[in-house]
Short mmCIF file of C-alpha atoms in Angstrom, two decimals:
data_model
loop_
_atom_site.label_atom_id
_atom_site.label_comp_id
_atom_site.label_asym_id
_atom_site.label_seq_id
_atom_site.Cartn_x
_atom_site.Cartn_y
_atom_site.Cartn_z
CA MET C 1 -10.32 -1.15 -19.40
CA GLN C 2 -7.30 -3.03 -18.85
CA LYS C 3 -7.09 -6.74 -17.72
CA THR C 4 -4.80 -8.44 -15.35
CA VAL C 5 -3.74 -12.00 -16.34
CA LEU C 6 -6.00 -13.49 -13.58
CA ASN C 7 -9.54 -11.83 -14.89
CA GLU C 8 -10.75 -14.84 -16.10
CA GLU C 9 -10.45 -16.48 -13.00
CA HIS C 10 -11.77 -13.79 -11.14
CA ARG C 11 -14.96 -14.22 -13.46
CA ARG C 12 -15.11 -18.07 -12.90
CA ARG C 13 -15.38 -17.87 -9.30
CA GLY C 14 -18.44 -15.00 -9.78
CA ALA C 15 -16.53 -11.91 -8.84
CA ARG C 16 -18.12 -8.86 -9.36
CA MET C 17 -15.48 -6.59 -11.47
CA VAL C 18 -15.66 -3.01 -11.34
CA ASP C 19 -12.98 0.02 -13.11
CA PHE C 20 -10.27 0.82 -10.69
CA ALA C 21 -7.96 3.08 -12.24
CA GLY C 22 -8.53 1.87 -15.87
CA TRP C 23 -8.03 -2.07 -14.87
CA GLU C 24 -11.20 -4.49 -14.54
CA MET C 25 -10.70 -5.56 -10.90
CA PRO C 26 -12.75 -7.92 -8.35
CA LEU C 27 -14.57 -5.61 -6.04
CA HIS C 28 -16.15 -9.05 -4.15
CA TYR C 29 -16.96 -12.50 -4.76
CA GLY C 30 -20.29 -12.29 -3.21
CA SER C 31 -19.36 -10.86 0.44
CA GLN C 32 -17.20 -7.91 1.26
CA ILE C 33 -17.65 -8.55 5.00
CA GLU C 34 -16.66 -12.47 4.71
CA GLU C 35 -13.75 -11.81 2.85
CA HIS C 36 -12.55 -9.02 5.23
CA HIS C 37 -13.10 -11.75 8.48
CA ALA C 38 -11.19 -14.19 6.25
CA VAL C 39 -8.16 -12.50 6.15
CA ARG C 40 -8.45 -11.33 9.64
CA ARG C 41 -8.93 -14.92 11.10
CA ASP C 42 -7.97 -17.15 8.75
CA ALA C 43 -6.16 -16.17 5.09
CA GLY C 44 -7.37 -14.29 1.89
CA MET C 45 -5.82 -13.62 -1.49
CA PHE C 46 -5.54 -10.59 -3.57
CA ASP C 47 -4.59 -10.15 -7.36
CA VAL C 48 -2.34 -6.98 -7.22
CA SER C 49 -1.07 -7.86 -10.94
CA HIS C 50 -2.49 -4.03 -11.38
CA MET C 51 0.28 -2.50 -9.58
CA CYS C 52 3.27 -2.22 -11.69
CA ALA C 53 6.77 -3.60 -10.56
CA VAL C 54 9.46 -1.79 -11.88
CA ASP C 55 13.04 -2.57 -12.37
CA VAL C 56 15.69 -0.39 -12.01
CA GLN C 57 19.38 -1.24 -12.44
CA GLY C 58 22.57 0.17 -13.57
CA SER C 59 25.66 1.56 -12.13
CA ASP C 60 24.09 4.60 -10.77
CA ALA C 61 20.43 2.81 -9.67
CA ARG C 62 21.29 3.53 -6.00
CA ALA C 63 22.38 7.12 -6.61
CA PHE C 64 19.11 7.45 -8.77
CA LEU C 65 16.77 6.33 -5.96
CA ARG C 66 18.87 7.94 -3.43
CA ARG C 67 17.91 11.63 -5.14
CA LEU C 68 14.58 10.26 -6.69
CA LEU C 69 13.17 9.15 -3.12
CA ALA C 70 12.05 10.50 0.41
CA ASN C 71 13.53 7.78 2.39
CA ASN C 72 17.23 6.88 2.43
CA VAL C 73 17.84 3.87 0.22
CA ASP C 74 21.30 3.89 1.82
CA ARG C 75 19.24 2.04 4.26
CA LEU C 76 19.08 -1.01 2.02
CA GLN C 77 22.61 -3.07 2.63
CA GLN C 78 21.01 -6.59 2.31
CA HIS C 79 20.01 -8.11 -0.57
CA GLY C 80 16.14 -8.52 0.01
CA ARG C 81 15.48 -5.91 2.00
CA ALA C 82 12.68 -3.56 1.33
CA LEU C 83 11.88 -0.16 1.99
CA TYR C 84 8.90 2.13 2.01
CA SER C 85 8.55 5.42 0.62
CA THR C 86 6.97 8.54 -1.28
CA MET C 87 8.29 10.00 -4.11
CA LEU C 88 7.73 13.99 -4.41
CA ASN C 89 7.68 16.64 -6.88
CA GLU C 90 9.84 19.98 -6.63
CA ALA C 91 6.89 21.16 -4.18
CA GLY C 92 6.98 18.43 -1.68
CA GLY C 93 3.62 16.78 -2.95
CA VAL C 94 3.41 13.03 -3.21
CA ILE C 95 3.48 11.79 -6.35
CA ASP C 96 3.46 8.02 -4.91
CA ASP C 97 3.99 5.91 -2.42
CA LEU C 98 5.74 3.09 -3.22
CA ILE C 99 7.99 0.15 -1.92
CA VAL C 100 11.51 -0.62 -3.32
CA TYR C 101 13.18 -3.90 -2.98
CA HIS C 102 17.45 -4.49 -3.19
CA LEU C 103 17.56 -7.35 -5.31
CA ALA C 104 21.09 -7.51 -5.85
CA GLU C 105 24.14 -4.88 -6.40
CA ASN C 106 22.96 -2.16 -8.62
CA ASP C 107 19.53 -4.15 -9.06
CA PHE C 108 15.93 -2.62 -7.33
CA ARG C 109 12.86 -3.51 -7.79
CA VAL C 110 10.05 -0.84 -7.20
CA VAL C 111 6.67 -1.30 -6.94
CA ILE C 112 4.29 1.53 -7.79
CA ASN C 113 0.35 2.26 -7.76
CA ALA C 114 -1.63 1.07 -10.58
CA ALA C 115 -3.49 4.63 -10.91
CA THR C 116 0.05 6.79 -11.20
CA ALA C 117 2.13 4.10 -12.83
CA ALA C 118 2.21 6.00 -16.26
CA ASN C 119 2.54 9.49 -14.49
CA ASP C 120 5.82 7.71 -12.27
CA LEU C 121 7.70 6.21 -15.25
CA ARG C 122 7.29 9.42 -17.22
CA TRP C 123 8.78 11.65 -13.95
CA MET C 124 11.45 8.52 -13.50
CA THR C 125 12.55 8.71 -16.72
CA ALA C 126 12.70 12.59 -17.00
CA ARG C 127 14.77 12.60 -13.53
CA ARG C 128 17.41 10.01 -15.04
CA ASP C 129 17.99 11.87 -18.25
CA GLU C 130 18.19 15.36 -16.34
CA TRP C 131 20.74 14.10 -13.88
CA GLY C 132 22.39 12.06 -16.40
CA LEU C 133 22.59 8.81 -14.78
CA ALA C 134 23.28 5.34 -16.02
CA VAL C 135 20.28 3.60 -14.98
CA THR C 136 17.85 1.42 -16.92
CA ILE C 137 14.11 1.72 -16.00
CA THR C 138 11.95 -1.37 -17.08
CA ALA C 139 8.07 -1.70 -16.50
CA ARG C 140 7.49 -5.31 -16.13
CA ARG C 141 4.01 -5.46 -17.51
CA GLU C 142 4.04 -6.72 -20.79
CA GLY C 143 5.98 -9.27 -23.12
CA GLU C 144 7.87 -12.27 -21.99
CA GLY C 145 9.22 -10.42 -18.90
CA ALA C 146 5.68 -9.31 -17.54
CA LEU C 147 5.26 -10.10 -14.05
CA ALA C 148 1.97 -10.79 -11.60
CA MET C 149 1.56 -10.23 -8.12
CA ILE C 150 -0.77 -12.56 -5.39
CA ALA C 151 -1.02 -11.12 -2.00
CA VAL C 152 -1.80 -13.67 0.55
CA GLN C 153 -2.64 -11.96 4.22
CA GLY C 154 -3.86 -13.43 7.17
CA PRO C 155 -2.70 -15.38 10.75
CA GLN C 156 -2.92 -18.57 8.33
CA ALA C 157 -1.52 -17.04 5.00
CA ARG C 158 2.02 -18.62 5.58
CA GLN C 159 0.70 -22.37 6.01
CA LYS C 160 -1.36 -21.77 2.72
CA VAL C 161 1.49 -20.57 0.73
CA TRP C 162 3.73 -23.29 1.65
CA LEU C 163 1.05 -25.84 0.88
CA ALA C 164 0.65 -24.44 -2.49
CA LEU C 165 4.75 -23.70 -3.02
CA PRO C 166 6.55 -26.13 -0.87
CA GLU C 167 9.23 -25.12 -2.28
CA CYS C 168 9.50 -21.73 -0.95
CA ARG C 169 9.27 -22.81 2.47
CA PRO C 170 12.91 -22.94 3.30
CA ALA C 171 13.79 -19.49 1.92
CA SER C 172 10.48 -17.63 3.17
CA ALA C 173 9.96 -19.37 6.82
CA SER C 174 12.14 -17.05 8.42
CA LEU C 175 11.68 -13.53 6.64
CA LYS C 176 11.00 -10.59 8.75
CA PRO C 177 8.75 -8.13 7.95
CA PHE C 178 10.03 -6.00 4.81
CA PHE C 179 12.39 -8.56 3.61
CA ALA C 180 11.90 -10.44 0.61
CA ALA C 181 13.61 -13.87 -1.00
CA ALA C 182 14.21 -14.74 -4.18
CA VAL C 183 12.93 -18.74 -4.96
CA GLY C 184 13.82 -19.32 -8.73
CA ASP C 185 11.55 -16.81 -10.69
CA ARG C 186 9.85 -16.06 -7.93
CA LEU C 187 10.01 -13.09 -5.16
CA ILE C 188 7.98 -13.89 -1.76
CA ALA C 189 8.01 -10.98 0.42
CA SER C 190 7.03 -10.08 3.61
CA THR C 191 4.96 -6.81 3.08
CA GLY C 192 1.33 -6.52 2.66
CA TYR C 193 -1.39 -4.02 2.91
CA THR C 194 -3.91 -5.30 5.68
CA GLY C 195 -1.78 -5.18 8.96
CA GLU C 196 -1.54 -9.05 9.25
CA ASP C 197 0.83 -11.24 8.53
CA GLY C 198 1.45 -13.08 5.05
CA TYR C 199 3.32 -12.79 1.75
CA GLU C 200 3.52 -10.68 -1.57
CA ILE C 201 4.56 -12.95 -4.34
CA THR C 202 5.96 -11.62 -7.51
CA LEU C 203 6.15 -14.06 -10.54
CA PRO C 204 6.08 -14.89 -14.06
CA ALA C 205 2.75 -13.81 -15.55
CA ALA C 206 2.06 -17.06 -17.43
CA GLN C 207 2.24 -19.07 -13.84
CA ALA C 208 -0.25 -16.97 -11.73
CA ALA C 209 -3.29 -18.65 -12.72
CA SER C 210 -1.94 -22.05 -11.51
CA LEU C 211 -0.66 -20.49 -8.51
CA TRP C 212 -4.41 -18.42 -7.93
CA ASN C 213 -5.78 -22.01 -7.95
CA ARG C 214 -3.29 -23.84 -5.99
CA LEU C 215 -3.76 -21.14 -3.29
CA ALA C 216 -7.36 -21.64 -3.85
CA ASP C 217 -7.24 -25.25 -2.73
CA ALA C 218 -4.91 -24.68 0.04
CA GLY C 219 -7.99 -22.72 1.81
CA ALA C 220 -6.59 -19.20 1.03
CA ARG C 221 -10.19 -17.13 0.16
CA PRO C 222 -10.35 -14.94 -2.85
CA CYS C 223 -10.62 -11.32 -1.99
CA GLY C 224 -11.65 -8.45 -3.61
CA LEU C 225 -10.91 -4.57 -3.59
CA ALA C 226 -13.74 -3.95 -1.18
CA ALA C 227 -11.98 -6.04 1.50
CA ARG C 228 -8.42 -4.81 0.78
CA ASP C 229 -9.83 -1.18 1.37
CA THR C 230 -11.54 -1.70 4.78
CA LEU C 231 -8.59 -3.91 5.83
CA ARG C 232 -6.09 -1.41 5.09
CA LEU C 233 -8.18 1.36 6.80
CA GLU C 234 -8.33 -0.58 9.92
CA ALA C 235 -4.51 -1.00 10.00
CA GLY C 236 -4.30 2.88 9.35
CA MET C 237 -2.54 2.64 5.86
CA ASN C 238 -2.63 5.38 3.56
CA LEU C 239 -4.52 5.12 0.01
CA TYR C 240 -2.94 7.19 -2.92
CA GLY C 241 -5.33 9.94 -4.02
CA GLN C 242 -7.41 9.63 -0.88
CA ASP C 243 -4.95 10.51 2.03
CA MET C 244 -2.17 11.98 -0.04
CA ASP C 245 -1.52 12.90 -3.71
CA GLU C 246 0.43 16.00 -5.42
CA SER C 247 -0.89 18.54 -3.42
CA VAL C 248 -0.53 17.10 -0.28
CA SER C 249 3.00 16.98 2.24
CA PRO C 250 3.77 13.50 3.36
CA LEU C 251 4.65 15.32 6.67
CA ASP C 252 1.03 16.22 6.70
CA ALA C 253 -0.16 12.54 5.82
CA GLY C 254 1.64 10.74 8.40
CA LEU C 255 4.33 10.03 6.46
CA ALA C 256 7.19 11.57 8.21
CA TRP C 257 8.87 8.19 9.12
CA THR C 258 9.21 7.35 5.70
CA VAL C 259 11.17 10.84 4.81
CA ASP C 260 14.54 11.46 6.10
CA LEU C 261 15.60 15.03 6.47
CA ALA C 262 18.43 14.05 8.77
CA SER C 263 21.12 13.12 6.49
CA PRO C 264 23.06 15.73 4.04
CA ARG C 265 21.57 13.69 1.47
CA ASP C 266 19.27 15.94 -0.72
CA PHE C 267 16.33 14.66 -2.96
CA VAL C 268 13.36 16.16 -4.62
CA GLY C 269 10.70 17.65 -2.71
CA LYS C 270 13.67 18.41 0.32
CA ALA C 271 13.92 22.18 0.08
CA ALA C 272 10.14 22.54 0.15
CA LEU C 273 9.71 19.97 3.22
CA LEU C 274 12.14 22.25 5.02
CA ALA C 275 10.63 25.41 4.04
CA ARG C 276 7.07 24.40 5.00
CA PRO C 277 7.32 22.25 7.76
CA GLN C 278 4.35 19.98 9.33
CA GLN C 279 0.98 21.77 8.96
CA TYR C 280 -1.17 19.30 10.04
CA ARG C 281 -1.42 15.87 12.35
CA PHE C 282 -2.60 12.76 10.64
CA LEU C 283 -5.13 10.62 13.18
CA GLY C 284 -7.55 8.38 13.38
CA LEU C 285 -11.29 8.76 14.19
CA LEU C 286 -13.65 6.64 16.29
CA LEU C 287 -17.28 7.61 15.51
CA LEU C 288 -19.35 7.30 19.03
CA GLU C 289 -22.62 7.63 17.60
CA ARG C 290 -24.47 5.47 14.47
CA GLY C 291 -23.28 6.94 11.36
CA VAL C 292 -21.03 6.40 7.87
CA LEU C 293 -17.64 8.23 7.76
CA ARG C 294 -16.50 9.45 4.19
CA ALA C 295 -13.65 10.81 2.80
CA HIS C 296 -14.16 14.83 2.58
CA GLN C 297 -16.70 15.02 5.90
CA ALA C 298 -15.44 18.21 8.00
CA VAL C 299 -14.24 17.73 11.58
CA ASP C 300 -14.63 20.31 14.10
CA SER C 301 -12.40 20.37 17.20
CA ALA C 302 -11.22 22.51 19.78
CA HIS C 303 -8.17 23.43 18.21
CA GLY C 304 -10.20 24.08 14.67
CA ARG C 305 -11.21 22.31 11.69
CA GLY C 306 -10.33 18.83 10.02
CA GLU C 307 -11.07 17.12 7.03
CA ILE C 308 -11.72 13.24 6.55
CA THR C 309 -9.61 11.64 4.10
CA SER C 310 -10.81 7.91 4.19
CA GLY C 311 -13.57 6.44 6.22
CA SER C 312 -15.76 3.46 6.33
CA PHE C 313 -17.63 1.12 8.35
CA SER C 314 -15.29 -1.14 10.23
CA PRO C 315 -16.22 -4.84 10.20
CA THR C 316 -13.79 -5.99 13.07
CA LEU C 317 -14.72 -3.20 15.48
CA GLN C 318 -18.41 -2.90 13.84
CA ARG C 319 -18.83 0.64 14.12
CA ALA C 320 -17.52 3.49 12.00
CA ILE C 321 -13.78 4.62 11.55
CA ALA C 322 -11.68 7.24 9.51
CA LEU C 323 -7.83 8.76 9.06
CA ALA C 324 -8.17 12.40 9.11
CA ARG C 325 -5.99 15.35 8.82
CA LEU C 326 -6.37 17.51 11.99
CA PRO C 327 -5.13 20.56 13.54
CA LEU C 328 -1.36 20.20 14.72
CA ALA C 329 -2.62 21.21 18.43
CA ALA C 330 -5.29 17.81 18.10
CA ALA C 331 -4.02 14.76 20.13
CA VAL C 332 -5.32 11.49 20.71
CA GLY C 333 -8.22 11.35 23.42
CA ASP C 334 -9.83 14.56 22.47
CA SER C 335 -13.36 14.60 21.46
CA VAL C 336 -14.74 16.04 18.13
CA GLN C 337 -17.57 16.57 16.04
CA VAL C 338 -18.06 15.03 12.26
CA GLY C 339 -20.06 16.58 9.88
CA VAL C 340 -22.66 13.83 8.58
CA ARG C 341 -25.51 15.07 6.23
CA ASP C 342 -26.97 17.66 8.17
CA LYS C 343 -26.02 16.41 11.86
CA LEU C 344 -22.80 16.83 14.08
CA LEU C 345 -22.00 13.33 15.42
CA ALA C 346 -19.65 12.58 18.14
CA ALA C 347 -16.19 11.25 17.45
CA ARG C 348 -12.81 10.29 19.54
CA VAL C 349 -9.51 10.94 17.99
CA VAL C 350 -7.40 7.53 18.30
CA LYS C 351 -4.06 6.74 16.91
CA PRO C 352 -4.62 5.71 13.29
CA CYS C 353 -3.69 1.77 13.67
CA PHE C 354 -7.24 0.57 14.93
CA VAL C 355 -6.64 -3.39 14.18
CA ARG C 356 -3.27 -5.15 13.52
CA ASN C 357 -2.70 -8.94 13.52
CA GLY C 358 -5.98 -9.53 14.34
CA SER C 359 -6.09 -7.50 17.50
CA ILE C 360 -8.15 -4.41 18.47
CA LEU C 361 -6.08 -1.40 19.24
CA VAL C 362 -8.36 1.21 20.25
#
């Protein structure tokens, strides 16, 4: 398995390590529930260095991303602005979901998922060569240019970061959501995957262990993949490989807002999306009885059958929740039944965001 630069720090702090997409990553440091609550109530930090930062540079960088991504990078006019998008295949299926940062003129950084990184890079390189564009594509994982990423999330996350990195406060204090600021060789971004305030910090790999320990000293609790998953589920955020993949249209995965079909701009997968409009609604489920919701469980509604894509126990709501693809006629407030083992359990259809900024929304 591959290891992040923080692997020894995780082991030193007693993390239970597991295989995640070929990377040895911390599942938890003793209590998934306590780590989850730390992020909702105070501040937690995650090693996300297994994700891959890719620099896309050159005179044709914008033209390349304009054609490669479903969302429109022409929205990125300010340096530091970030954009969430999907990258599609010709059939309109999701190759990956990603964030792209506009660092400078002709200079963008794309952060892609660990499990899809090798395939993504092959796809990006093949499209660049096919289109004959002047673009360099550099994965920042190895060698002197290797980068690490640490996410600090929670209502007190900013304060913890400023204690650990006081020199970053002037540039990061006023950042709006989905903006980033370069501070020396670090990039401080107001993005995250938990539904809470905070920063994602990209920095040279050699500096990661020192920052991890300074953040811990400042009171940010180390958190593992288990808490990250329940946090993102409560926030209604998709997980690649569960809520969408190359066989799923972004329109059916609740990601229509990341797809620009209105402009005349062409992009890979656009023709397929226009030819096959949305088939399902992507909504949340709140279980009304005792039980556990899991991916692939069937959902029976008055409008037909759907399927859970992600499900778990919600530590904040103290009940089972899920994300599901349901028939187009399904609506918030509907009553449905979920097949759990040999029983049908009652659930209510809700908006996919269950918790945001510490507040319960359903």
